[in-house]
PDB file of C-alpha atoms in Angstrom:
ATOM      1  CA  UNK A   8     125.003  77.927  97.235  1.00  0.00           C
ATOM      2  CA  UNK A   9     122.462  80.793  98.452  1.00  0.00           C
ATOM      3  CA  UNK A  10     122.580  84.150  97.069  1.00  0.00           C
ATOM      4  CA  UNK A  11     120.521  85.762  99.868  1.00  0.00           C
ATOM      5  CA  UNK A  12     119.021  89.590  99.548  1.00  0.00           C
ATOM      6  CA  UNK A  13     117.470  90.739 102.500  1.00  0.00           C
ATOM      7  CA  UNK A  14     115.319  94.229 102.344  1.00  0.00           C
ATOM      8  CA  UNK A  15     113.091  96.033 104.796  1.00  0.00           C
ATOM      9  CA  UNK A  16     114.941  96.791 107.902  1.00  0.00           C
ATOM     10  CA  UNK A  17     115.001 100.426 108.819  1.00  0.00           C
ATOM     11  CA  UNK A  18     114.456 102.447 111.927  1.00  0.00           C
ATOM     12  CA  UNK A  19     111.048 102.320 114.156  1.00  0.00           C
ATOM     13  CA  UNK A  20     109.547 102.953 117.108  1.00  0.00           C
ATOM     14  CA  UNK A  21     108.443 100.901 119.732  1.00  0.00           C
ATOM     15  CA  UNK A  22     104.959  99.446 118.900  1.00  0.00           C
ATOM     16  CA  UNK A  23     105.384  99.797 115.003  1.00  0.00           C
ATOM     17  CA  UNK A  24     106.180  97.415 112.431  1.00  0.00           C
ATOM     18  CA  UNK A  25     108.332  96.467 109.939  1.00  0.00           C
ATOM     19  CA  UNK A  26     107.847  93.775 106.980  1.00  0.00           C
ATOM     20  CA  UNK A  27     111.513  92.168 105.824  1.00  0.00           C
ATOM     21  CA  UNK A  28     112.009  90.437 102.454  1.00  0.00           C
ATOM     22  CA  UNK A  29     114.625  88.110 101.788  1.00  0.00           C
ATOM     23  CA  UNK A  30     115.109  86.607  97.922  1.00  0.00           C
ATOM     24  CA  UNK A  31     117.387  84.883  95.991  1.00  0.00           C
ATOM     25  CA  UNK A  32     117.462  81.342  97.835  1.00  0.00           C
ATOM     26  CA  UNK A  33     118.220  78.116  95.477  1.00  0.00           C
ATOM     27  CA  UNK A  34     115.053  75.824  94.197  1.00  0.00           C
ATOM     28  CA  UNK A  35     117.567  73.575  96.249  1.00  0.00           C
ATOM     29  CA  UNK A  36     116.191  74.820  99.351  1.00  0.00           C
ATOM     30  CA  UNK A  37     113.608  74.106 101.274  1.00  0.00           C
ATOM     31  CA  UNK A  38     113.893  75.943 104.069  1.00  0.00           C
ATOM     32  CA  UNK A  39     114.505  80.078 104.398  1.00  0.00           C
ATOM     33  CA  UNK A  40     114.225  81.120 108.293  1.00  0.00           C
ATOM     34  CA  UNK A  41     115.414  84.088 109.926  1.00  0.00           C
ATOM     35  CA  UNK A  42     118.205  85.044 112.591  1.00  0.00           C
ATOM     36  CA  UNK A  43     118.927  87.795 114.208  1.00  0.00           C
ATOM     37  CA  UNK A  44     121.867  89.072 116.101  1.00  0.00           C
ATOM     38  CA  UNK A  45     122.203  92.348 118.301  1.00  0.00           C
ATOM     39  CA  UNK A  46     125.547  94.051 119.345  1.00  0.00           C
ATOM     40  CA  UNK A  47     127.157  91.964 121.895  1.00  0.00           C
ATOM     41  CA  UNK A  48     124.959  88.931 121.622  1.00  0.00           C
ATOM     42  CA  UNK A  49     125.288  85.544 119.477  1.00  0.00           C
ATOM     43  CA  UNK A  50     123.023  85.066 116.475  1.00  0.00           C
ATOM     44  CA  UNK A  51     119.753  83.426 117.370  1.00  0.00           C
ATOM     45  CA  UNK A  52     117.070  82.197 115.337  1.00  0.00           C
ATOM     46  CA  UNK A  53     113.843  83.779 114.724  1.00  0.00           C
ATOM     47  CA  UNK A  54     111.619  82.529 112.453  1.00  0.00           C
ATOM     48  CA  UNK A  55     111.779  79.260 109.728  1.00  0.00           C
ATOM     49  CA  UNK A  56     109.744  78.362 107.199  1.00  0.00           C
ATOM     50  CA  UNK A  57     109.272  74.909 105.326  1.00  0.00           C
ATOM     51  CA  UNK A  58     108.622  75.565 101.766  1.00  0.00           C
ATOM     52  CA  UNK A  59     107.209  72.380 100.560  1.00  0.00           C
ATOM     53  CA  UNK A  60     104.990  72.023 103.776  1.00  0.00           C
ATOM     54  CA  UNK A  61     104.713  75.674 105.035  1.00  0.00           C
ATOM     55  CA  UNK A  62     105.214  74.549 108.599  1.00  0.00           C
ATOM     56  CA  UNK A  63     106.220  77.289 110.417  1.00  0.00           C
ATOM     57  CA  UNK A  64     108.839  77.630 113.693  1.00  0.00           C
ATOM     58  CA  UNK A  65     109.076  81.014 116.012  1.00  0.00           C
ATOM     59  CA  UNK A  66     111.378  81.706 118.738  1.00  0.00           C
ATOM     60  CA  UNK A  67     109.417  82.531 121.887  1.00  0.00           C
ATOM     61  CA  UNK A  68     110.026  85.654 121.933  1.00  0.00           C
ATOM     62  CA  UNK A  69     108.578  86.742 118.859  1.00  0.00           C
ATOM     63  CA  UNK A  70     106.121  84.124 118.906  1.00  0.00           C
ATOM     64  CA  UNK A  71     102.368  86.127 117.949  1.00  0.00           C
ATOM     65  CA  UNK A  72     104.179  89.400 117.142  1.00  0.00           C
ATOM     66  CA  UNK A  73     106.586  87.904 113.966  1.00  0.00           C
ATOM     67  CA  UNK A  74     104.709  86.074 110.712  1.00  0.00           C
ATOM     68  CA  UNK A  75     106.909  84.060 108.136  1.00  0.00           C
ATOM     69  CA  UNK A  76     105.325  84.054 104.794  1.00  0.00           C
ATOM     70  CA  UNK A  77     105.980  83.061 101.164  1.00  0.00           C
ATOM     71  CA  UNK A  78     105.612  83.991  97.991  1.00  0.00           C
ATOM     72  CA  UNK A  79     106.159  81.394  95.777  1.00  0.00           C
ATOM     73  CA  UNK A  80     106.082  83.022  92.358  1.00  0.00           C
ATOM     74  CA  UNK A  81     108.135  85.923  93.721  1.00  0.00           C
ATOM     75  CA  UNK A  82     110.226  83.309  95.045  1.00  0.00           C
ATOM     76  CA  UNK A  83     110.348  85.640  98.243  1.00  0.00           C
ATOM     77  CA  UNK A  84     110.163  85.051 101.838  1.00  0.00           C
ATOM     78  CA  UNK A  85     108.392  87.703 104.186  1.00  0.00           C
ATOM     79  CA  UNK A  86     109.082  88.397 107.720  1.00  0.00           C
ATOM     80  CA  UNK A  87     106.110  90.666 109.461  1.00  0.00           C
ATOM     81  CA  UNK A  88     107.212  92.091 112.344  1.00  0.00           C
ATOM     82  CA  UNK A  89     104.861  93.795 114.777  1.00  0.00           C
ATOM     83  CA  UNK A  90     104.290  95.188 118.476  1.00  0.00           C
ATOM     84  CA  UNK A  91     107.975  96.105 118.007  1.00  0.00           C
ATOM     85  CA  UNK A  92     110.426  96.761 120.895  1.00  0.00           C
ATOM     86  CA  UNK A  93     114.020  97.801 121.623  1.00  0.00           C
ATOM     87  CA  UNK A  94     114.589  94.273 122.413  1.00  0.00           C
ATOM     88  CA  UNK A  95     114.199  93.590 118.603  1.00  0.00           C
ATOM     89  CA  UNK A  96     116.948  95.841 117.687  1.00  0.00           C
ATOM     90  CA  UNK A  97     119.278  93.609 115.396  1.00  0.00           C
ATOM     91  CA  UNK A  98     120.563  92.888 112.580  1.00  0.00           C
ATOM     92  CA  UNK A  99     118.664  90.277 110.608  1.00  0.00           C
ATOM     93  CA  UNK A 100     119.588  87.818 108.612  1.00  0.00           C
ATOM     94  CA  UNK A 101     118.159  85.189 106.486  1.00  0.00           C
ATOM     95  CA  UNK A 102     119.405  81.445 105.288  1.00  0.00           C
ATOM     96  CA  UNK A 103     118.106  78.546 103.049  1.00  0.00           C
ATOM     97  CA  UNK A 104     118.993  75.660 103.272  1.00  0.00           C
ATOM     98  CA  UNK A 105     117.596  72.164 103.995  1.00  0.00           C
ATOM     99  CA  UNK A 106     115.446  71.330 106.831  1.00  0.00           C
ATOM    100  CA  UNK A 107     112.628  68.570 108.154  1.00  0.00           C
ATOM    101  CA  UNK A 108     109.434  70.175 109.688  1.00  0.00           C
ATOM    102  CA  UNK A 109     111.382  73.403 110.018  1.00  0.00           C
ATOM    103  CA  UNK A 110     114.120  72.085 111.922  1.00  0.00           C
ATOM    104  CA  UNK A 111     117.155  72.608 110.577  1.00  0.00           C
ATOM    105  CA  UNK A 112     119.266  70.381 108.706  1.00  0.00           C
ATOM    106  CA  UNK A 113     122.082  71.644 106.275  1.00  0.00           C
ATOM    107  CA  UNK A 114     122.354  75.443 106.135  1.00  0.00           C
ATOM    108  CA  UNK A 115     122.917  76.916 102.212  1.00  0.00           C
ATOM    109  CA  UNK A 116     124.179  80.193 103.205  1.00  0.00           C
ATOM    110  CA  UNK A 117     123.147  83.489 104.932  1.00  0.00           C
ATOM    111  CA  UNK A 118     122.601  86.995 103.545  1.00  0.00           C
ATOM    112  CA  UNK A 119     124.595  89.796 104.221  1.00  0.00           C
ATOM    113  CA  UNK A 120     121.801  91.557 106.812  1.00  0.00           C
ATOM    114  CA  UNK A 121     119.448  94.361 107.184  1.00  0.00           C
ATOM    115  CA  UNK A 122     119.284  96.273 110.550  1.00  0.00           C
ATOM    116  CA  UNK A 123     116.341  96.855 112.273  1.00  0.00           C
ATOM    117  CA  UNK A 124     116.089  99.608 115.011  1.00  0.00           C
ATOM    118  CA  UNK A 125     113.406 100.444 117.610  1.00  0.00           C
ATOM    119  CA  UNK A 126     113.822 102.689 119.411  1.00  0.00           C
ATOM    120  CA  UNK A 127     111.418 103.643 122.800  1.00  0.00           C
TER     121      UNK A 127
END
C-alpha cells in the first residue's frame, strides 16, 4: 500500500513553471506517474515513470512542456512543469504501483493532491 505525499502545486501564471514532488511510494513499486483532474473533468494521466528502466510516458498534451524525473536516494519523483497554461489548472495527483514499459499494470494507491493554478 502507497503512502503518497505530493508537494509543489501553487498558483502561476501563464508561461511559468512549477516543479511537483511526490514521495513516499513502496520499494514495491515500480512505477510513480502523474494524473491530473480539473473541475468538471475525469482524471487523466499525465506523466509515468518506470523506475527500474526510467522509460518515460507523456500525455500529448504536455508532451515537451512536462519532465518526469527521479531521485533515487531521495526516493522522490519530480514533475517539471513548464510553458504553463490555464488549461493545466488541476489538481494533481500521483500513484505507484506496478507497470511494464510505463504502461500501467496494478495501481498501489494515489496521493491526496496538490492544486496547481494558472492563471492568464
Amino acid at each position: 500500500q502507497a503512502d503518497l505525499a505530493e508537494s509543489g502545486g501553487g498558483s502561476v501564471q501563464a508561461g511559468g513553471s512549477l516543479r511537483l514532488s511526490c514521495a513516499g511510494y513502496a520499494y514495491s513499486s515500480n512505477c510513480v506517474g502523474w494524473f491530473r483532474q480539473a473541475p468538471g473533468k475525469e482524471r487523466e494521466g499525465v506523466a509515468t515513470i518506470d523506475l527500474s528502466t526510467s522509460t518515460t510516458y507523456y500525455d500529448g498534451s504536455v508532451k515537451g512542456r512536462f519532465t518526469i524525473s527521479q531521485d533515487n536516494a531521495k526516493k522522490t519523483v519530480f514533475l517539471q512543469m513548464n510553458s504553463l497554461s490555464s488549461d493545466d489548472t488541476a489538481m494533481y495527483y500521483c500513484a505507484a504501483g506496478d507497470c511494464y514499459a510505463a504502461t500501467w499494470l496494478k495501481f498501489h494507491g494515489y496521493g491526496q493532491g496538490t492544486q496547481v493554478t494558472v492563471s492568464s
